[in-house]
PDB file of C-alpha atoms and ligand atoms in Angstrom:
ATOM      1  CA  UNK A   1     227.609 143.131 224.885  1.00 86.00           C
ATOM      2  CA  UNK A   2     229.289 145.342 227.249  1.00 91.00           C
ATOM      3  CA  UNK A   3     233.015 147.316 226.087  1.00 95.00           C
ATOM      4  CA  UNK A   4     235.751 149.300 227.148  1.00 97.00           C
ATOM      5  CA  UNK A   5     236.825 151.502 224.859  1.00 98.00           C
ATOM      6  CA  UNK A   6     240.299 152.859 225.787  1.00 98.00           C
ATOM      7  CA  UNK A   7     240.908 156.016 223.088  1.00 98.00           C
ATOM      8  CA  UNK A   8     242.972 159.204 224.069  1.00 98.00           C
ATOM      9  CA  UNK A   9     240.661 161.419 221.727  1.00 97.00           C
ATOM     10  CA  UNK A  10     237.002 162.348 223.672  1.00 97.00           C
ATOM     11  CA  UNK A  11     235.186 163.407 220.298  1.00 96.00           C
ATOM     12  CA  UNK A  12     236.256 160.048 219.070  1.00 97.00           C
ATOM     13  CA  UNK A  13     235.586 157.728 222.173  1.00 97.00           C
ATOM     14  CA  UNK A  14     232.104 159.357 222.490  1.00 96.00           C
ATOM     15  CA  UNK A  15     230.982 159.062 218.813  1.00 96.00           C
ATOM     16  CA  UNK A  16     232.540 155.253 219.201  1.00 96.00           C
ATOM     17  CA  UNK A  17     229.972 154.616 222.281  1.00 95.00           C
ATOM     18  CA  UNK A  18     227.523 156.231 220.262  1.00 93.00           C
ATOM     19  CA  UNK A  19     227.437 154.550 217.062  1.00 94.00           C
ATOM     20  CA  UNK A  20     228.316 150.706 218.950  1.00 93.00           C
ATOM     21  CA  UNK A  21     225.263 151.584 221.425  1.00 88.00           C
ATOM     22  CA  UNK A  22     223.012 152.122 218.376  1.00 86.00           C
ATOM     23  CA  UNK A  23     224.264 148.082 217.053  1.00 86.00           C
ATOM     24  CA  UNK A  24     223.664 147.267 221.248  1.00 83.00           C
ATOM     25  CA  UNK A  25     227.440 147.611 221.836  1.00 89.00           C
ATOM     26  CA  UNK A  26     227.902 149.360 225.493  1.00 90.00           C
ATOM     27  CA  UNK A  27     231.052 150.763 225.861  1.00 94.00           C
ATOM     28  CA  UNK A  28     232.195 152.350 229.131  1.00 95.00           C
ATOM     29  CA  UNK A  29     235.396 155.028 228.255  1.00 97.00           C
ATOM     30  CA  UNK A  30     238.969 155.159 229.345  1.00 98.00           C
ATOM     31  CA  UNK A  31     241.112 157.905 228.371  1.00 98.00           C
ATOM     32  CA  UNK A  32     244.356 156.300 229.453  1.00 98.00           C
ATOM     33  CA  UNK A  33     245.969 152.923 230.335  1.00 97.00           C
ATOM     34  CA  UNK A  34     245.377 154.085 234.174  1.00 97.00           C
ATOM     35  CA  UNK A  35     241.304 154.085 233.601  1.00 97.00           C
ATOM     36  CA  UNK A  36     241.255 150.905 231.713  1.00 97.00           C
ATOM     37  CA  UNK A  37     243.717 149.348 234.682  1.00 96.00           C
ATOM     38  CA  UNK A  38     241.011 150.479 237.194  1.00 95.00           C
ATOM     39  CA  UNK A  39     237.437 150.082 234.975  1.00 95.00           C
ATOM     40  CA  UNK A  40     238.849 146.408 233.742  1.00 93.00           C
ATOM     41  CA  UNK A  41     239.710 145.481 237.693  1.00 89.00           C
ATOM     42  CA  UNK A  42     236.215 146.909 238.822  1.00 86.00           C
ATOM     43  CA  UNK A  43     234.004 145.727 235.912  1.00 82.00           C
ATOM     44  CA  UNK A  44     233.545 142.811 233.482  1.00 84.00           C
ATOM     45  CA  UNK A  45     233.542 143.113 229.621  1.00 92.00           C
ATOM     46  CA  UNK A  46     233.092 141.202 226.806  1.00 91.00           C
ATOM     47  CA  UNK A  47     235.967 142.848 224.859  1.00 95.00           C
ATOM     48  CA  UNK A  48     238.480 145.882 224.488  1.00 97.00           C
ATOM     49  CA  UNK A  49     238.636 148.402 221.710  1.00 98.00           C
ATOM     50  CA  UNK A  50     242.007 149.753 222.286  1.00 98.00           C
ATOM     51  CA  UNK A  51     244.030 152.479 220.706  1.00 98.00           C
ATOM     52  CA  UNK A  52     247.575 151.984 220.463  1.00 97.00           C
ATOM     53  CA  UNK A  53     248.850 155.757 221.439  1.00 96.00           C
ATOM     54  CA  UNK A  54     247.568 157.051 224.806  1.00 97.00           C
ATOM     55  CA  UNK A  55     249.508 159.673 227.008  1.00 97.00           C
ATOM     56  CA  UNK A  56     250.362 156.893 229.747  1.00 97.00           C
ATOM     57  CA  UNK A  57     251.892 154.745 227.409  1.00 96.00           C
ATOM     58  CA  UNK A  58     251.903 152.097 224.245  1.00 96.00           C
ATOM     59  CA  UNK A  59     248.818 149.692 224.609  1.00 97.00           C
ATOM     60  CA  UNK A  60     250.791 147.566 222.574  1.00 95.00           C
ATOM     61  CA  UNK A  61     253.257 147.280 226.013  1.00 94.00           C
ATOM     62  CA  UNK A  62     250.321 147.554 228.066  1.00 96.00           C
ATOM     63  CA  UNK A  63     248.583 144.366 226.162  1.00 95.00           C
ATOM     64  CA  UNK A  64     251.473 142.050 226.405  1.00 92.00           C
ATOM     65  CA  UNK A  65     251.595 142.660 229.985  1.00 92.00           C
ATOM     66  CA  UNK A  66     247.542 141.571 230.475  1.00 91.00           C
ATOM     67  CA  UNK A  67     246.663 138.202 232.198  1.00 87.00           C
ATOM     68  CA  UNK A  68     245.317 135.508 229.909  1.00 81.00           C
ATOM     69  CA  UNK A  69     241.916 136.036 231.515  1.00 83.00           C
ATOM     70  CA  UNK A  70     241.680 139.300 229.996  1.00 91.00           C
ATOM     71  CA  UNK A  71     239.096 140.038 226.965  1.00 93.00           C
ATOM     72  CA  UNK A  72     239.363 139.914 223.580  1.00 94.00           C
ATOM     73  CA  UNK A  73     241.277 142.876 222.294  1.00 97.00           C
ATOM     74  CA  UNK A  74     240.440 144.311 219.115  1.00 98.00           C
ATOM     75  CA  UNK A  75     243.105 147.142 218.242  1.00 98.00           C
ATOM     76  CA  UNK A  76     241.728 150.252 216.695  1.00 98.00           C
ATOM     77  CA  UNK A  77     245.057 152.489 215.809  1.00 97.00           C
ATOM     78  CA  UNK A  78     246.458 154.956 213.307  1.00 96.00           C
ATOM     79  CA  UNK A  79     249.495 152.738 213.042  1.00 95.00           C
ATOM     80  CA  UNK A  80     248.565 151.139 210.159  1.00 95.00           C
ATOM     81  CA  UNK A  81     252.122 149.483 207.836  1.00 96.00           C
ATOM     82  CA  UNK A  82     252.010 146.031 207.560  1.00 94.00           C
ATOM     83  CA  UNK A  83     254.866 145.621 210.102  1.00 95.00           C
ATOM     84  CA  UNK A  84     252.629 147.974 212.700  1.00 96.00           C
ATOM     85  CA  UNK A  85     249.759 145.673 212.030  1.00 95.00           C
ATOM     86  CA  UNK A  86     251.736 141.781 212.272  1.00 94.00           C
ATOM     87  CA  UNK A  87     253.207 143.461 215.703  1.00 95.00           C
ATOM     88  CA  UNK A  88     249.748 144.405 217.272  1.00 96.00           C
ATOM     89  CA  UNK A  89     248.623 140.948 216.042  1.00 94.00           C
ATOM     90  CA  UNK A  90     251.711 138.779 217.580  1.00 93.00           C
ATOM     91  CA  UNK A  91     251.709 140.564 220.611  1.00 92.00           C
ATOM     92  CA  UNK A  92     248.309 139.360 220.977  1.00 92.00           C
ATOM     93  CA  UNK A  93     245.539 141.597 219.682  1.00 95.00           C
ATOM     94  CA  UNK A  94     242.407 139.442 218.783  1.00 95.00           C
ATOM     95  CA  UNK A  95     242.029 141.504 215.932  1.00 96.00           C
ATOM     96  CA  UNK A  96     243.619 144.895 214.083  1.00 97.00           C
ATOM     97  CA  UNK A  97     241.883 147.633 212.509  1.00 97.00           C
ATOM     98  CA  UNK A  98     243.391 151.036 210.958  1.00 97.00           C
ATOM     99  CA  UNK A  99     241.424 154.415 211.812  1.00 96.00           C
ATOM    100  CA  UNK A 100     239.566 155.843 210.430  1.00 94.00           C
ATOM    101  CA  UNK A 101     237.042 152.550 210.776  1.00 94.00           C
ATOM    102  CA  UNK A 102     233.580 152.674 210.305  1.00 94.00           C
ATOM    103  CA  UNK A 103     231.134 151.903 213.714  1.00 94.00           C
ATOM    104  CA  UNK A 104     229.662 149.014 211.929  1.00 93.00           C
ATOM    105  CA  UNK A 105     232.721 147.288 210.982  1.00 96.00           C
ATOM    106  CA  UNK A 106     234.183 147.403 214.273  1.00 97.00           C
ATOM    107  CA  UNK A 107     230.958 146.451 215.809  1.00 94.00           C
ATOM    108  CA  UNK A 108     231.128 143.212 213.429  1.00 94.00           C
ATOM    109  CA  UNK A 109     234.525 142.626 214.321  1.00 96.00           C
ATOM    110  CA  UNK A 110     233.790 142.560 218.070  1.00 95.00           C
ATOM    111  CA  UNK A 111     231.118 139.938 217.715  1.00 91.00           C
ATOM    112  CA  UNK A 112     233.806 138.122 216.288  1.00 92.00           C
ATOM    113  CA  UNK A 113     236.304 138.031 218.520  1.00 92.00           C
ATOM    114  CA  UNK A 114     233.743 137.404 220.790  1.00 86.00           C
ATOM    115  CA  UNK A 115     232.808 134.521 219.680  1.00 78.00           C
ATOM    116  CA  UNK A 116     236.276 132.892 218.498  1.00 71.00           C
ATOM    117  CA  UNK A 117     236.632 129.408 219.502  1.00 61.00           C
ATOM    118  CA  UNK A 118     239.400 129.246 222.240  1.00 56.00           C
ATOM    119  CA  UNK A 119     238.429 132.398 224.002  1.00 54.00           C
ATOM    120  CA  UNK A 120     236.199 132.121 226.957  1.00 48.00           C
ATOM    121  CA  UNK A 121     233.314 133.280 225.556  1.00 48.00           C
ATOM    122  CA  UNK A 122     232.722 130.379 223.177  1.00 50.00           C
ATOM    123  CA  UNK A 123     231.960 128.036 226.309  1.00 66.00           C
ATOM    124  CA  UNK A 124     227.803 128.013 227.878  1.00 80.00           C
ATOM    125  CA  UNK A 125     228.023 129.149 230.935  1.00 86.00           C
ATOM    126  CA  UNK A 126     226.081 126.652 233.899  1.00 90.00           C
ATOM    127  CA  UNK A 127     225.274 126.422 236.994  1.00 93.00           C
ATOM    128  CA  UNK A 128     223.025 124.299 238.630  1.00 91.00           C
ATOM    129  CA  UNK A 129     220.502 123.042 235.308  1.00 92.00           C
ATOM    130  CA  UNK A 130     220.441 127.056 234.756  1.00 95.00           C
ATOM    131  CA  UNK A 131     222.671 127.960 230.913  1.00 93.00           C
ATOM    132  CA  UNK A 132     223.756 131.055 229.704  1.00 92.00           C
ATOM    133  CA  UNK A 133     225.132 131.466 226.156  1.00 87.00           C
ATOM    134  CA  UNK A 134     226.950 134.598 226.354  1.00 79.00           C
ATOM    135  CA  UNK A 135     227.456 135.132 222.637  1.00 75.00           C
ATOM    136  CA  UNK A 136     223.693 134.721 222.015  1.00 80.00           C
ATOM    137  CA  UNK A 137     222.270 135.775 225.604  1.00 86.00           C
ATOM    138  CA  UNK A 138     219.834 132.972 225.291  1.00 90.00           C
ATOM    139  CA  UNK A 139     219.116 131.140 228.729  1.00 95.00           C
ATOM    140  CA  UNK A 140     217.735 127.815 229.836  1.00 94.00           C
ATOM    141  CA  UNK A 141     216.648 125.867 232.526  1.00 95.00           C
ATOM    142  CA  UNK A 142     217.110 121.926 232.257  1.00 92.00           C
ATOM    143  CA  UNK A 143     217.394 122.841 228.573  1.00 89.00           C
ATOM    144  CA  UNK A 144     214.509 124.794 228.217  1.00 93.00           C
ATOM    145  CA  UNK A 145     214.672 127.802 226.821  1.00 93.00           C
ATOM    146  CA  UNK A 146     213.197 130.901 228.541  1.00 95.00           C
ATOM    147  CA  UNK A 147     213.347 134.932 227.865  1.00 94.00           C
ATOM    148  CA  UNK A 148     214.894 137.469 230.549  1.00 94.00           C
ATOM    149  CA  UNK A 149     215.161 141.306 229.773  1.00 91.00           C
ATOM    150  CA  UNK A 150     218.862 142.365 229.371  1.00 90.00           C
ATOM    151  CA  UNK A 151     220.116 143.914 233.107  1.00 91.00           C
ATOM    152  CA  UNK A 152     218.453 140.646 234.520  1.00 95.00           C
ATOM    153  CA  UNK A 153     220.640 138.449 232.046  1.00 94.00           C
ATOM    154  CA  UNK A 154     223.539 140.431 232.824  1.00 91.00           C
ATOM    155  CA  UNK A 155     223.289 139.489 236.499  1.00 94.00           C
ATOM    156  CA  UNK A 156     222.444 136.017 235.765  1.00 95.00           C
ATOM    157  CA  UNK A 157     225.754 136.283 234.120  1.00 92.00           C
ATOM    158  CA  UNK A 158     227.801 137.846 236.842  1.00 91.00           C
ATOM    159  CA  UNK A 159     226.215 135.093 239.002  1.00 94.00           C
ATOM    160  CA  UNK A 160     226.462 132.306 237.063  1.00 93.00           C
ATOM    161  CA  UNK A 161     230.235 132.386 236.313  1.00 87.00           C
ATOM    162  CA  UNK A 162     230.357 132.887 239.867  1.00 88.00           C
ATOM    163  CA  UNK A 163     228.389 129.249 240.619  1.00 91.00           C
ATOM    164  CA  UNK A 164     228.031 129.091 244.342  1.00 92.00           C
ATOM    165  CA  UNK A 165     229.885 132.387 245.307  1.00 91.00           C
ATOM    166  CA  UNK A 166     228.782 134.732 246.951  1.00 94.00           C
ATOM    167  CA  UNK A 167     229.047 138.279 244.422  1.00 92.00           C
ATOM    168  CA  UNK A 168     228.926 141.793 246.527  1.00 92.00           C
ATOM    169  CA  UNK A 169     226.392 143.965 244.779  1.00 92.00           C
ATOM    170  CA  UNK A 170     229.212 146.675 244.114  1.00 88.00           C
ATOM    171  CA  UNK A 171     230.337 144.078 241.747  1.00 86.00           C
ATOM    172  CA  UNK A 172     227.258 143.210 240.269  1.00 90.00           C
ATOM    173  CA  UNK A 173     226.219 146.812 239.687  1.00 88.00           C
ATOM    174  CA  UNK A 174     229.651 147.407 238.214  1.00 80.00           C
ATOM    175  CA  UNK A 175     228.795 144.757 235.891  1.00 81.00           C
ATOM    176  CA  UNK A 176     225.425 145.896 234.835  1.00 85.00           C
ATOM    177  CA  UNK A 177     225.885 149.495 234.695  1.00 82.00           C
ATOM    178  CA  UNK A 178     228.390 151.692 232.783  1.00 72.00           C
ATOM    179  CA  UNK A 179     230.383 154.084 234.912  1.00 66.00           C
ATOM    180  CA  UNK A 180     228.739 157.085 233.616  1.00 70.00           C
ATOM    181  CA  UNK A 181     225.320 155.238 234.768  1.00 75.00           C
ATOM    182  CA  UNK A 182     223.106 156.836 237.449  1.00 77.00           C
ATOM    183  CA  UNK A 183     222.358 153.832 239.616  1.00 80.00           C
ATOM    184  CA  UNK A 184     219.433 154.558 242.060  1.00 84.00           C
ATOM    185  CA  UNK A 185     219.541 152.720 245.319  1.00 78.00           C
ATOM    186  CA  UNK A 186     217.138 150.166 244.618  1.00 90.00           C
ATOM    187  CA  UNK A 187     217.811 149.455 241.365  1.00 92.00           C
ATOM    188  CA  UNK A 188     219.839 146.492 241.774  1.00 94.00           C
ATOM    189  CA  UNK A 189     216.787 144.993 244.348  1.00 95.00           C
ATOM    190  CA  UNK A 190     214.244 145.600 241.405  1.00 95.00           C
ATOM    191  CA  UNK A 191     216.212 143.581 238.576  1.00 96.00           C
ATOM    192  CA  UNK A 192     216.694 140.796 241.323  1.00 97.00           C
ATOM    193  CA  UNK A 193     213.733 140.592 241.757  1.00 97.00           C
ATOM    194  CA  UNK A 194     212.680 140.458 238.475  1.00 97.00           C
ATOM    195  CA  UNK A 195     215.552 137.766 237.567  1.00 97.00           C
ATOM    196  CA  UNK A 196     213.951 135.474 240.933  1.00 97.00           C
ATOM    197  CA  UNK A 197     209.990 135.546 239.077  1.00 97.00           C
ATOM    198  CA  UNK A 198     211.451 134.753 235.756  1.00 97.00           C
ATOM    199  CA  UNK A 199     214.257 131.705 237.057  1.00 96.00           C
ATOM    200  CA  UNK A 200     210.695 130.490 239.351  1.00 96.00           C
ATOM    201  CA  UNK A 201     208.266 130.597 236.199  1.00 96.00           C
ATOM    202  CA  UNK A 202     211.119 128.694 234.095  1.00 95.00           C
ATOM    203  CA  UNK A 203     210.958 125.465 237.387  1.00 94.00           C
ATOM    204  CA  UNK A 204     214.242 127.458 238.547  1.00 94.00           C
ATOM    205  CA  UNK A 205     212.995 127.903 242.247  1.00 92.00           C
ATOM    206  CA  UNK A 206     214.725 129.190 244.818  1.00 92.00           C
ATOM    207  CA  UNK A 207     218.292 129.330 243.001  1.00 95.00           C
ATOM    208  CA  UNK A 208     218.734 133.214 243.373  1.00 96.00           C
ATOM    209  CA  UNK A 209     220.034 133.787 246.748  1.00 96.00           C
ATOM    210  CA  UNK A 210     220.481 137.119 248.514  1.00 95.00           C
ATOM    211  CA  UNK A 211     222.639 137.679 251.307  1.00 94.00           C
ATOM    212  CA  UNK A 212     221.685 140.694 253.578  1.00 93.00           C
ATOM    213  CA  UNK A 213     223.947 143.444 253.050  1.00 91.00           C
ATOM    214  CA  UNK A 214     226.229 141.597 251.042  1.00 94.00           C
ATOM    215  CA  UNK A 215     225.368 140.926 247.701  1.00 95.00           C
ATOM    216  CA  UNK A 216     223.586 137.618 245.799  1.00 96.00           C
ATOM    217  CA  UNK A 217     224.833 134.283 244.611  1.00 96.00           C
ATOM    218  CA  UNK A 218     223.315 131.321 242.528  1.00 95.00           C
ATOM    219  CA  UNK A 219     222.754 127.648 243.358  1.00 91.00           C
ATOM    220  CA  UNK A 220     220.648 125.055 244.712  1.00 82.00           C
ATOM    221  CA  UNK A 221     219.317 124.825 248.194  1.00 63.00           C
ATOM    222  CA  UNK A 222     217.096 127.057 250.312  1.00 53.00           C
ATOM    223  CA  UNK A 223     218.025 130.358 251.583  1.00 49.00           C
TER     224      UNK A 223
HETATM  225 CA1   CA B   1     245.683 158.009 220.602  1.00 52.43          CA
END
């Protein structure tokens, strides 16, 4: 599962990433409503851990104003009366906890949210006889289950909510790396690759389509 964590305080965003990466939580960091604006718009995430007070503003304000589309939001805040916490809650948070909150609670929590029926990420993912639980990460081909390592099942994700669309590899990396992550240039190239043997050995031939220059897409046909 891939984060944002959007917390004013570093010592406390960077034990957070810490102690979720440990429970295989990846958080990327946002120090401000400005960073989350542009790491949300250039990356994709399976939920938000969002404090409340940040120097650019209330994320309570900032929340309501977030498409429908957006991720589950769990709230992690000092504001902590029960009239603070029914606010956060009607104005849309997924979920509410008070600092101080320990890693593994919060890492329980987002599973949950994750996996609440009427979000998003309740729904299997397909494309072309090729599924993708994203709560579990398991995959299959014409129901058959096979294994992929986790950057390749990442991109199959990327991909596969993208059925038939052509995805530039900016994206893709943006996806599959956090922002702090030193990508080397043919890093991207080596997980395709490795994504392409594993869809062929599971009967999924020829679905993984690159497009010089561009980027990749999924979906029946040749190249
Ligand atoms: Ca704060």
């Amino acid at each position: 599962m891939r984060i944002l964590i959007v917390e004013d305080n570093p010592a406390l965003s960077t034990l957070l990433a810490e102690r979720l990466g440990v429970r295989g939580i990846n958080a990327d960091l946002a120090a401000n409503l400005e960073d989350a604006d542009h790491l949300l718009h250039a990356g994709q995430y399976d939920a938000i851990l969002l404090d409340l007070g940040l120097p650019d503003g209330d994320g309570l304000i900032w929340l309501a104003g977030q498409p429908d589309s957006r991720p589950p939001v769990l709230v992690l805040t000092a504001r902590g009366t029960l009239h603070e916490r029914v606010k956060g809650l009607d104005t849309g948070a997924d979920d509410y906890l008070v600092k101080p909150a320990e890693a593994e609670e919060i890492a329980a929590r987002l599973r949950a949210i994750r996996r609440r029926p009427g979000t998003r990420e309740s729904v299997q993912l397909e494309c072309g006889g090729l599924s993708l639980n994203p709560v579990t990460r398991e995959v299959q081909f014409n129901l058959n289950p096979f294994k992929l390592g986790g950057k390749e099942t990442e991109m199959l994700e990327i991909l596969i909510r993208n059925c038939g669309r052509v995805i530039p590899r900016e994206r893709i990396e943006a996806g599959i790396y956090g922002a702090d992550e030193a990508v080397t240039p043919n890093a991207l190239e080596a997980i395709a690759s490795r994504l392409r043997k594993r869809l062929s050995d599971a009967g999924a031939d020829g679905m993984l389509h690159t497009v010089r220059g561009v980027g990749y897409y999924l979906g029946n046909g040749s190249d």
